[in-house]
Tab-separated table of C-alpha atoms and ligand atoms in Angstrom:
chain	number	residue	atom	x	y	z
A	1366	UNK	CA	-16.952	17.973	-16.691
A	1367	UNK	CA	-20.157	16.352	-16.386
A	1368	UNK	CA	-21.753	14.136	-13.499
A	1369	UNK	CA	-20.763	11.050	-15.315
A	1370	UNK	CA	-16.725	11.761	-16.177
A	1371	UNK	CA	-17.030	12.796	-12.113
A	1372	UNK	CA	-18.161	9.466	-11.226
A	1373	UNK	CA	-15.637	7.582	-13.298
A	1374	UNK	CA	-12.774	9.842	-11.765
A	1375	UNK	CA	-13.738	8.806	-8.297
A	1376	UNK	CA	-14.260	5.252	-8.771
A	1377	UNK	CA	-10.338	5.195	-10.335
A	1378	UNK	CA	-9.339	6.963	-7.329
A	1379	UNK	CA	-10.867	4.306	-5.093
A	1380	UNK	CA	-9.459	1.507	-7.060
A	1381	UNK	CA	-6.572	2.467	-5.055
A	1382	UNK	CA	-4.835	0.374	-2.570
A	1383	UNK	CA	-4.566	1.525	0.633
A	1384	UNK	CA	-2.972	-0.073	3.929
A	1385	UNK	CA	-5.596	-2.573	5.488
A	1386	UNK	CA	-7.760	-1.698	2.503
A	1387	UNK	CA	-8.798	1.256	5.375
A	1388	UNK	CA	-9.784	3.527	1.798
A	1389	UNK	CA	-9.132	6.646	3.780
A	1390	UNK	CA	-10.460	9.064	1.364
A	1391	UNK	CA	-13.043	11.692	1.612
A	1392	UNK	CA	-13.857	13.834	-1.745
A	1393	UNK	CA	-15.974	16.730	-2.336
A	1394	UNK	CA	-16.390	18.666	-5.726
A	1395	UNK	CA	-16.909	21.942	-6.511
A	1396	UNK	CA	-17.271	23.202	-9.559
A	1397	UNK	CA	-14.798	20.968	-11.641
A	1398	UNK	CA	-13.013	21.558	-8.695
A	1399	UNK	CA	-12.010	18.313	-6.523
A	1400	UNK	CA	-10.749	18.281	-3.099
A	1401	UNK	CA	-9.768	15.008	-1.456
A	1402	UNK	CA	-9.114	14.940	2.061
A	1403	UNK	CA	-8.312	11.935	4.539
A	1404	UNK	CA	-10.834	10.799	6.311
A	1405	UNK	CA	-10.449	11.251	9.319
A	1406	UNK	CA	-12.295	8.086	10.525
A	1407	UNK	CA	-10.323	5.833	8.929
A	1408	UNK	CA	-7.116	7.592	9.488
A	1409	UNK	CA	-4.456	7.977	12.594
A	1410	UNK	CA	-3.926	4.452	13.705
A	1411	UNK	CA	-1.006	3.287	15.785
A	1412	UNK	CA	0.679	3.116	12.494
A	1413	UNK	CA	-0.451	5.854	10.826
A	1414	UNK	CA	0.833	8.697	12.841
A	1415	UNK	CA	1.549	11.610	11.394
A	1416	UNK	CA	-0.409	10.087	8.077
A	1417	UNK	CA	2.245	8.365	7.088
A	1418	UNK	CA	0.066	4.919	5.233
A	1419	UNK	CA	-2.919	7.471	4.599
A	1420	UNK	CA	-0.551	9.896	2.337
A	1421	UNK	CA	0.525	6.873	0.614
A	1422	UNK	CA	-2.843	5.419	0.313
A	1423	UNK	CA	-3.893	9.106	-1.113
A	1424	UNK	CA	-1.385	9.456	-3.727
A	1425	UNK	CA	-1.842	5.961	-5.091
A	1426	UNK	CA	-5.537	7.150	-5.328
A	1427	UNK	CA	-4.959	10.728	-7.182
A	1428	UNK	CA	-2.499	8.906	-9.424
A	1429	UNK	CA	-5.092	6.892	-10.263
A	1430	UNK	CA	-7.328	9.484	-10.681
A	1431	UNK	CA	-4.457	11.966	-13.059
A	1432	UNK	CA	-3.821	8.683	-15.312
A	1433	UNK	CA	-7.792	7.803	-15.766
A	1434	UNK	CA	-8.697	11.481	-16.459
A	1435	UNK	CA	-5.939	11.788	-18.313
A	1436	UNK	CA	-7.399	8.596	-20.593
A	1437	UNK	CA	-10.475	10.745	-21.036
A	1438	UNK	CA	-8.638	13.850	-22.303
A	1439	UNK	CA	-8.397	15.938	-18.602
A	1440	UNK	CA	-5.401	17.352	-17.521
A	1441	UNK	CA	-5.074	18.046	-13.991
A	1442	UNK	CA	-3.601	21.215	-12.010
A	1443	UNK	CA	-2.865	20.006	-8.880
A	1444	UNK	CA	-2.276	21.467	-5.419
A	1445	UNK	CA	-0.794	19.948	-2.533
A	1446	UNK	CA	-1.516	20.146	1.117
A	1447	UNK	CA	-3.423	23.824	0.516
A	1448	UNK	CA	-3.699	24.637	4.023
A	1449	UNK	CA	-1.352	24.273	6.853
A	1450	UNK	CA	-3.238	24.079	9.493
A	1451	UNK	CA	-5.534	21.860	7.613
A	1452	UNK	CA	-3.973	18.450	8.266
A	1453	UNK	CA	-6.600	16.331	6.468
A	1454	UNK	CA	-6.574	18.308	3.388
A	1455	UNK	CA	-4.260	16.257	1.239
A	1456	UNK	CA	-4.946	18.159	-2.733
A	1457	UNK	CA	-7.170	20.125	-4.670
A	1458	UNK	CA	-7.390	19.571	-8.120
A	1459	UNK	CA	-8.509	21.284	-11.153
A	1460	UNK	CA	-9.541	19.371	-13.923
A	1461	UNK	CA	-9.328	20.856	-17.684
A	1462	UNK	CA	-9.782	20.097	-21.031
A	1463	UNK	CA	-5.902	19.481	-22.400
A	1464	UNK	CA	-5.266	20.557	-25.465
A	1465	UNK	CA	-2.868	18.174	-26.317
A	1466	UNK	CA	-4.785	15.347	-25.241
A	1467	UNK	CA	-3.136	12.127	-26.026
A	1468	UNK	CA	-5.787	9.198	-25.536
A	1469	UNK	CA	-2.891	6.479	-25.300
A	1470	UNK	CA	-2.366	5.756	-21.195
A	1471	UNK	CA	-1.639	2.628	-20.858
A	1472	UNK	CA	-1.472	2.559	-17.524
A	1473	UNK	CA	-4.982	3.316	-17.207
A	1474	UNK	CA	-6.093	-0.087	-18.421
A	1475	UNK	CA	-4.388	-1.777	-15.072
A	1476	UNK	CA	-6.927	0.391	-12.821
A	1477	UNK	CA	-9.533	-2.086	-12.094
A	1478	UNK	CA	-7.169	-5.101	-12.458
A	1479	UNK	CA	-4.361	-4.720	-10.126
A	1480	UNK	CA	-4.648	-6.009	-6.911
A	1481	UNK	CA	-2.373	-7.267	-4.087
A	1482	UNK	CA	-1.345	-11.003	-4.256
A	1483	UNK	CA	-0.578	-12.737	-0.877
A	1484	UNK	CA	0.129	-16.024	-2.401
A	1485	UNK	CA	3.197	-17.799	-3.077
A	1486	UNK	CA	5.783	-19.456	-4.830
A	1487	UNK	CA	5.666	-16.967	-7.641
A	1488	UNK	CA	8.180	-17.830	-10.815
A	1489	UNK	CA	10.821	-15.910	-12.220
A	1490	UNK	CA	12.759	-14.246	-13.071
A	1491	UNK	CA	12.081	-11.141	-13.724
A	1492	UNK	CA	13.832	-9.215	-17.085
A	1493	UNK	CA	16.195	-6.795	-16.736
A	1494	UNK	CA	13.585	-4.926	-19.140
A	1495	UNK	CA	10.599	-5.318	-16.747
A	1496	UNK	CA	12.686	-3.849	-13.684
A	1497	UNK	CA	13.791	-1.234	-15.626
A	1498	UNK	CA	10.231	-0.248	-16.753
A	1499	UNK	CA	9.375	-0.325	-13.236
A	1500	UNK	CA	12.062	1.358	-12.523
A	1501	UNK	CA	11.031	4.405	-14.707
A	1502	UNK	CA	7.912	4.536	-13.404
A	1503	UNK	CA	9.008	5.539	-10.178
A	1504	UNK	CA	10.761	8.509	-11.747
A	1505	UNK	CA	8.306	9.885	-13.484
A	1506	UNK	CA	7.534	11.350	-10.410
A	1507	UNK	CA	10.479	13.843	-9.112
A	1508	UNK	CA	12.771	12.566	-6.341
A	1509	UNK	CA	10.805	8.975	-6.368
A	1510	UNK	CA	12.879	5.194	-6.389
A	1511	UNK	CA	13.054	1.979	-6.612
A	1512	UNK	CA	16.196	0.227	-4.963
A	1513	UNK	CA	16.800	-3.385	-5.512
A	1514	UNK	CA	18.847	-5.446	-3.616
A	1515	UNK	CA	20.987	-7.481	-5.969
A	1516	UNK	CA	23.387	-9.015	-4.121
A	1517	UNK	CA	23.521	-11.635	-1.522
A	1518	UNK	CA	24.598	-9.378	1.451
A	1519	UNK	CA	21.715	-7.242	0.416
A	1520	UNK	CA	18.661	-9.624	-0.308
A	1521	UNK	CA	19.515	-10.896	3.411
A	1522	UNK	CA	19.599	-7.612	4.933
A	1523	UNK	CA	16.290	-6.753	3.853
A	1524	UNK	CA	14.940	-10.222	4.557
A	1525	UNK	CA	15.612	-9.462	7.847
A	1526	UNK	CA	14.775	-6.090	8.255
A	1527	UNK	CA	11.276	-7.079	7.054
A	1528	UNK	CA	10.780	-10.269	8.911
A	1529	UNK	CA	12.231	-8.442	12.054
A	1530	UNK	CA	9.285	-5.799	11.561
A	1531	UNK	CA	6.580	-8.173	10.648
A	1532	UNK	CA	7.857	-9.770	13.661
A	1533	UNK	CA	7.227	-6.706	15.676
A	1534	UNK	CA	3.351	-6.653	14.645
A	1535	UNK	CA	2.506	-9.840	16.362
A	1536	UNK	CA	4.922	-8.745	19.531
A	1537	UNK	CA	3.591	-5.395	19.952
A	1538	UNK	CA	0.066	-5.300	21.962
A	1539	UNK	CA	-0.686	-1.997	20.356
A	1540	UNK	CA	0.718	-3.381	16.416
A	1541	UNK	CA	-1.234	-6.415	17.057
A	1542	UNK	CA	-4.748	-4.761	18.282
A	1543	UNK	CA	-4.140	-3.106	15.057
A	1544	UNK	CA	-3.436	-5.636	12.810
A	1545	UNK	CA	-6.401	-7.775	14.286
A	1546	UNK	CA	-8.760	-5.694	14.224
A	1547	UNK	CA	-8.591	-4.881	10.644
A	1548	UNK	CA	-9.689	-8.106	9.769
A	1549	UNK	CA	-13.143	-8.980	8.955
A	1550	UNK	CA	-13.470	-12.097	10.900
A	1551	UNK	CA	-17.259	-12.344	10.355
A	1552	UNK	CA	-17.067	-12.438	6.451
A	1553	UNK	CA	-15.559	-15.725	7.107
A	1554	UNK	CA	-13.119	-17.389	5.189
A	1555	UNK	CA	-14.313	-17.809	1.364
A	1556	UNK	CA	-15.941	-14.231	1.329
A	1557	UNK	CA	-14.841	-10.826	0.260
A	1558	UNK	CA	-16.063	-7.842	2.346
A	1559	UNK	CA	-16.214	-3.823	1.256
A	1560	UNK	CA	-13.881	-2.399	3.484
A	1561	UNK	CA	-11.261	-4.150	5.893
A	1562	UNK	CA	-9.054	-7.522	4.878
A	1563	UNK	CA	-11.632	-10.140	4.040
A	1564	UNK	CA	-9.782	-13.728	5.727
A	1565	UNK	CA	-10.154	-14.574	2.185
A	1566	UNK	CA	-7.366	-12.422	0.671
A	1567	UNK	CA	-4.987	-13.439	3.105
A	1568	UNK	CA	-3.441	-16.549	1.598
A	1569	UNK	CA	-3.864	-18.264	5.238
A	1570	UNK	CA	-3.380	-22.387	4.918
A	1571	UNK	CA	-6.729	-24.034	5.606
A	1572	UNK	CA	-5.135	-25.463	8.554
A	1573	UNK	CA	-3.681	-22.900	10.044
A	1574	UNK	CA	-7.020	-20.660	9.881
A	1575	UNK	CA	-8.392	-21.460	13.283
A	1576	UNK	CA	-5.062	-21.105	14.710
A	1577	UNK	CA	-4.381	-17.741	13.226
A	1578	UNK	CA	-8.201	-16.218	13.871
A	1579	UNK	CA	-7.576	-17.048	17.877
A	1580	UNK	CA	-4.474	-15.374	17.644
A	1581	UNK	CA	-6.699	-12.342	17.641
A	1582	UNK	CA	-6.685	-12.578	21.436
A	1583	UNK	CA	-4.340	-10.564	22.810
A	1584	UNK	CA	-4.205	-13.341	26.199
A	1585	UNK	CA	-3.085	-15.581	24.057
A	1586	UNK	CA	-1.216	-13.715	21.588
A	1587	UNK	CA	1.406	-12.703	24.421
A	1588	UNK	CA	1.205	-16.681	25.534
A	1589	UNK	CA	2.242	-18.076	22.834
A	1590	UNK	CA	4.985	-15.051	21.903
A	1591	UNK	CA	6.798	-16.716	25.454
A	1592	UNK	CA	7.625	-19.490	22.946
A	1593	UNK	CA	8.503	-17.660	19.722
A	1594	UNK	CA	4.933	-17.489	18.090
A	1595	UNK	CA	5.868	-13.743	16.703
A	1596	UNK	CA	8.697	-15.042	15.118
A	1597	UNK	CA	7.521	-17.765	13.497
A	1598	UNK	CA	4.457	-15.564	12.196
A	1599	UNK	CA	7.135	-12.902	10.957
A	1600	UNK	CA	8.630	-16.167	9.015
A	1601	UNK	CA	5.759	-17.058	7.870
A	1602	UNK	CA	4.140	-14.270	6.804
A	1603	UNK	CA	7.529	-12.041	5.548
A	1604	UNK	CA	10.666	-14.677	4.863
A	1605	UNK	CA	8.922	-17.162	3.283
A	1606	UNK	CA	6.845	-15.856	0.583
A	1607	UNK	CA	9.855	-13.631	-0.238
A	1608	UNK	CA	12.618	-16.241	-0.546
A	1609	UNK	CA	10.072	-17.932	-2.941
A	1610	UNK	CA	9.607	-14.853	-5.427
A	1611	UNK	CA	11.768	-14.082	-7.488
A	1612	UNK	CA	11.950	-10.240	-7.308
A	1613	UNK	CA	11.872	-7.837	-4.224
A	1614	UNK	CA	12.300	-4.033	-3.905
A	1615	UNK	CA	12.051	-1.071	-1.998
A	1616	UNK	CA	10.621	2.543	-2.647
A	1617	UNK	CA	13.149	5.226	-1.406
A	1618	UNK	CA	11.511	8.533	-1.059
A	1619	UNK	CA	13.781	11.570	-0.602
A	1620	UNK	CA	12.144	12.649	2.947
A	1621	UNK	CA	9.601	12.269	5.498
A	1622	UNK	CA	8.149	15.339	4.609
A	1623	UNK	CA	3.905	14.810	3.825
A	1624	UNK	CA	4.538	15.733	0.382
A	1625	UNK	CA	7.059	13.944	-0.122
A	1626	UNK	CA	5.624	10.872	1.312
A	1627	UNK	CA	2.450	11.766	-1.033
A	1628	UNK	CA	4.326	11.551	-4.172
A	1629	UNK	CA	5.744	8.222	-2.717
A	1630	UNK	CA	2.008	7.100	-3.296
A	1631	UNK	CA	1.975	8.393	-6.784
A	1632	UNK	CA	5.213	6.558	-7.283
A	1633	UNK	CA	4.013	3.349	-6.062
A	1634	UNK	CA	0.769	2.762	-7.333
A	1635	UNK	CA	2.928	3.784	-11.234
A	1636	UNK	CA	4.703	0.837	-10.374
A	1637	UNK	CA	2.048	-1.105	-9.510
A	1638	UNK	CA	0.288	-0.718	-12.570
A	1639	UNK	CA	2.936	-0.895	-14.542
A	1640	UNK	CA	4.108	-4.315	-12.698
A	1641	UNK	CA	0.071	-5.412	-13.213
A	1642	UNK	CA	0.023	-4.777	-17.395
A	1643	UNK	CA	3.337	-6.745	-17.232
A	1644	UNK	CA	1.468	-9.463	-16.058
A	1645	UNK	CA	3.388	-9.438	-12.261
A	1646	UNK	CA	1.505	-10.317	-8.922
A	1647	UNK	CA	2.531	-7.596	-6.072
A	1648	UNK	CA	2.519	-8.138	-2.347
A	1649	UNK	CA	3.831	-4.895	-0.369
A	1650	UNK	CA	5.501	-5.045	3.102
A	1651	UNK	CA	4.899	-1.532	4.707
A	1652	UNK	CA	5.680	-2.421	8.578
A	1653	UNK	CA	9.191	-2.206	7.831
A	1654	UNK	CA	9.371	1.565	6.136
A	1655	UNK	CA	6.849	2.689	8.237
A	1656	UNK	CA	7.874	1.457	11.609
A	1657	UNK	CA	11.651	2.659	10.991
A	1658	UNK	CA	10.347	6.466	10.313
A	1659	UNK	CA	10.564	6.077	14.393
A	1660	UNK	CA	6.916	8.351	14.539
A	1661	UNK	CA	5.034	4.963	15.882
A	1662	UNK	CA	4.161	4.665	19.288
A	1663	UNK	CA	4.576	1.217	20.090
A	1664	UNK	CA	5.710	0.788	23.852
A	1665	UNK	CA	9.008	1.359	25.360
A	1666	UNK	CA	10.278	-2.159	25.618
A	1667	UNK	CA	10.247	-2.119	21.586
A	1668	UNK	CA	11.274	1.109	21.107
A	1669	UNK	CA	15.138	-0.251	20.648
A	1670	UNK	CA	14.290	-2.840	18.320
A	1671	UNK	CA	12.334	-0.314	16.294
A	1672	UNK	CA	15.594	2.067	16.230
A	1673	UNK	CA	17.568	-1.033	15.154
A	1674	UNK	CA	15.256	-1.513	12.137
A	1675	UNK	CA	15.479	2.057	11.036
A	1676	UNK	CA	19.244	2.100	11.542
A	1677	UNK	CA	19.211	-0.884	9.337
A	1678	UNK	CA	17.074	-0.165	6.648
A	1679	UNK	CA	18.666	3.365	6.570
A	1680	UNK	CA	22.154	1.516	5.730
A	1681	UNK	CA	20.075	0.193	3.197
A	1682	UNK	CA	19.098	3.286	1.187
A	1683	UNK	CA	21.015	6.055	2.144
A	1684	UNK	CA	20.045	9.311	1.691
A	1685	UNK	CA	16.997	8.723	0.917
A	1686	UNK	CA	13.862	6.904	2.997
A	1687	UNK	CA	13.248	3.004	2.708
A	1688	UNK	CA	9.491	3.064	2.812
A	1689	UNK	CA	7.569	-0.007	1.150
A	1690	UNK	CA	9.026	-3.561	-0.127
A	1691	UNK	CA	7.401	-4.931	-2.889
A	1692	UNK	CA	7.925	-8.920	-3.686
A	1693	UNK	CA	7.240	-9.246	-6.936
A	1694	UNK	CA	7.191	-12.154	-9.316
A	1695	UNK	CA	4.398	-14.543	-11.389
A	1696	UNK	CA	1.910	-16.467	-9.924
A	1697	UNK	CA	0.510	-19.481	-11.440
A	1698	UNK	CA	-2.852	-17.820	-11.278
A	1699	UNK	CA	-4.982	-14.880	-10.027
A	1700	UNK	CA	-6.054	-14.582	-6.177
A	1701	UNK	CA	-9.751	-16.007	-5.479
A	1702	UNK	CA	-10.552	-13.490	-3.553
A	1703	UNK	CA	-9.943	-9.730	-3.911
A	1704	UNK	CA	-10.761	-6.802	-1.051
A	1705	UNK	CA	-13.853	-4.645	-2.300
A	1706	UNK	CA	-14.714	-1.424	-1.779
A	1707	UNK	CA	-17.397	0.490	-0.146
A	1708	UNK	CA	-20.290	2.052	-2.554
A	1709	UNK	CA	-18.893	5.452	-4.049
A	1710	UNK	CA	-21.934	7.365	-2.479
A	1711	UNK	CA	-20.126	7.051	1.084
A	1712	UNK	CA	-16.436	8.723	-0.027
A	1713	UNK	CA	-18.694	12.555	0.566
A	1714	UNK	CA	-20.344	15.079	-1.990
A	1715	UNK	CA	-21.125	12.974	-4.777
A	1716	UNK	CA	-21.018	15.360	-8.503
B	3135	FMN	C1	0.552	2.076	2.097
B	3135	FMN	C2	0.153	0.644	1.940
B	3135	FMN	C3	0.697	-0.311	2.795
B	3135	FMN	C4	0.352	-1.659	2.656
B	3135	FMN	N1	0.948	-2.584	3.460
B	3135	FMN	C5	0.707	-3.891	3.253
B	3135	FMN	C6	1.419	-4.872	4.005
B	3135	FMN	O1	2.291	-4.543	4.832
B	3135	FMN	N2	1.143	-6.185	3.775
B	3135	FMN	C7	0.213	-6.572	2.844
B	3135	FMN	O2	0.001	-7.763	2.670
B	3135	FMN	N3	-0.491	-5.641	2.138
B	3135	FMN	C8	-0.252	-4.339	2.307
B	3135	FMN	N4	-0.916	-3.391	1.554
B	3135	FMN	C9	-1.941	-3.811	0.599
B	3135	FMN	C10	-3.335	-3.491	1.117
B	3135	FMN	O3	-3.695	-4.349	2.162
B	3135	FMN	C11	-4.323	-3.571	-0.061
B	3135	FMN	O4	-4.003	-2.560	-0.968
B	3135	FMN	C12	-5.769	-3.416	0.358
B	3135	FMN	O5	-6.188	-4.497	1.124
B	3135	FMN	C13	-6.692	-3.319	-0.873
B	3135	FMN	O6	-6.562	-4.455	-1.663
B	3135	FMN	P1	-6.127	-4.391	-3.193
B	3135	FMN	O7	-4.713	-3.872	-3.231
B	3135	FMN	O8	-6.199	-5.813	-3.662
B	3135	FMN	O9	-7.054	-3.489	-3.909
B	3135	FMN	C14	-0.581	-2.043	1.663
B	3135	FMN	C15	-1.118	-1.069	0.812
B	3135	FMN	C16	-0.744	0.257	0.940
B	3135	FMN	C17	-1.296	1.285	-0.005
C-alpha cells in the first residue's frame, strides 16, 4: 500500500463523526499494518467513561476507513481490542489486496458529504423503503439495530426519555462544564473551527445567541435552572426539533461490552451514510443512551433521575441497549456551517 492510498485511508477515517466533534483518534502504521488507538487526550470525559462515545466515535471512523479501502480494492483483516490491558488500543488492521475486489461501494461516495444537521422543521415522510434500507444497514454488522418507535405511546416515550436527558446536561454542573466547554466560543458565530462545536453548527436563533453563550457560566446556569431554564433548554434543544421531523430512531446494541459498543459505531455511521446518499439530514441524541448505561458520574442528587431514564429507555428496547436517537428527515437545504477537522499530520505516525 503506498504513502498515498495511506493518506486517503486516514482522511476517510477522520471524516468520521465523533461526539463534540472531540476526533479521538490516534493512528500509527506499520508496515501495511494500521493500529488506531483513542487518544487519550481527547478521551474520558464525564461522559465518556469507560469509552463509551470514543468506541462509537472509533467504529464510525474504521467503518469509514473498511468501506473507502474497500472502494480502492483493500480488504481489511481486522482485530479488535488486541490487548487487555491496553485500554486505548481499540483495532489493528491489516490491509490486503482482495481478490475479489468489487469497485462498486456506494457508500463510500457519502464519506466527505455527510454531516450532522441541527436544523429544523425537516419534511417527510420518510418511505417505508428508505427505513428499511437503513434498517439493513445496521445489520450488516452482527447483533446491530435500528428500533423505531411507530406508535403514539412510543414516539412519546422516547420524546421524553430524550428531552428528560438533554434536560439533565444543562442541570448537571459536571454535564454542563462538559457540554460548555466543548464549544468554541472564540470562533464566533458565522465561523467553523478544526476541532470542537463551532457556535456556527449549532442551529442557535440569532436572538437567543447571547443568551445561550452566558449560559456557559455555571453561576448563572444553576440561577436560572431555580426557574426551569434546563427544561426549557431540554425543549428546545431535544422536543422540538424532533416533533418537527418526520422520522426518529434508536440504535440497540446487544451489550455494553467495548466491542460491542464498537460495532455500534460501525453500525451507525452505515446508517448514516446510507441516510446521507438518500438525500436525509441526521441529528443524533447520545445523552440519552449514554447517560442510561448508569457508568456516568454525575452527582448524587441526579443519580435517581439517571436510573429512571435507563429504566425507561430499557422498556424501550428490551434485550438489547438503547444507545443513540437519530431524528431524521429532509431539510430544505444544507447546514452553512459544518465542524472541520484538524490537519491529518496531528492524528500520529503519518505513512
Ligand atoms: C457518539 C456520538 C454522539 C453524538 N452526540 C450528539 C448529540 O447528542 N447531539 C448532537 O447534536 N450531535 C451529536 N453528535 C454529532 C457530533 O457532534 C458531530 O459528529 C461532530 O460535531 C462532527 O460533525 P459532523 O458530524 O458534521 O462531521 C454525536 C456524534 C457521535 C459520533
Amino acid at each position: 500500500m503506498n504513502r498515498h492510498t495511506k493518506a486517503d485511508i486516514l482522511r476517510a477515517g477522520i471524516a468520521a463523526p465523533s461526539a463534540d466533534n472531540s476526533q479521538p483518534w490516534q493512528f500509527a502504521w506499520s508496515g501495511d499494518e494500521l493500529d488506531l488507538r483513542i487518544d487519550a487526550s481527547r478521551s474520558g470525559g464525564v461522559s465518556d467513561t469507560r469509552y463509551v462515545l470514543s468506541d462509537l466515535a472509533a467504529g464510525a471512523c474504521l467503518e469509514n476507513m473498511i468501506i473507502h479501502a474497500r472502494s480502492l480494492g483493500y480488504a481489511a483483516d481486522l482485530q479488535t481490542f488486541p490487548r487487555d490491558e491496553d485500554a486505548l488500543w481499540v483495532a489493528r488492521i491489516r490491509w490486503r489486496r482482495d481478490p475479489e475486489w468489487n469497485s462498486s461501494e456506494p457508500l463510500a461516495g457519502a464519506i466527505e458529504r455527510r454531516h450532522t444537521d441541527r436544523s429544523f422543521p425537516w419534511r417527510g415522510p420518510i418511505a417505508a423503503q428508505t427505513q428499511a434500507r437503513l434498517d439493513a444497514q445496521a445489520r450488516l454488522i452482527p447483533g446491530q439495530q435500528l428500533y423505531w418507535p411507530q406508535t403514539s405511546p412510543e414516539r412519546k416515550a422516547s420524546l421524553r426519555i430524550i428531552r428528560q436527558a438533554e434536560t439533565l446536561r444543562f442541570r448537571s454542573p459536571a454535564l454542563h462544564a462538559e457540554l460548555f466547554s466543548s464549544i468554541r466560543f472564540a470562533a464566533g458565530w458565522q465561523n467553523g473551527c478544526e476541532e470542537g462545536l463551532a457556535p456556527a453548527t449549532l442551529a442557535v436563533e440569532p436572538p437567543m445567541r447571547p443568551v445561550f453563550q452566558a449560559l456557559r457560566r455555571p453561576a448563572l446556569m444553576r440561577m436560572l435552572n431555580r426557574i426551569g431554564a434546563a427544561s426549557g433548554l431540554g425543549w428546545r434543544s431535544a422536543w422540538l426539533p424532533i416533533r418537527l421531523s418526520p422520522g426518529l430512531c434508536l440504535l440497540v446494541i446487544p451489550s455494553t461490552a467495548r466491542s460491542d459498543v464498537l460495532a455500534g459505531g460501525r453500525a451507525l455511521q452505515r446508517v448514516w451514510l446510507q441516510a446521507t446518499l438518500d438525500g436525509l439530514s441526521v441529528q443524533p441524541y447520545a445523552a440519552a443512551g449514554v447517560l442510561s448505561l448508569g457508568f456516568v458520574p454525575v452527582e448524587p442528587a441526579f443519580q435517581p433521575p439517571l436510573s429512571r431514564l435507563g429504566s425507561a429507555l430499557s422498556e424501550l428496547c428490551a434485550p438489547g441497549c438503547g444507545l443513540v436517537f437519530l431524528r431524521l428527515g429532509y431539510a430544505r437545504s444544507a447546514p452553512s456551517s459544518r465542524s472541520g477537522r484538524r490537519a491529518l499530520a496531528s492524528f500520529g505516525a503519518f505513512p
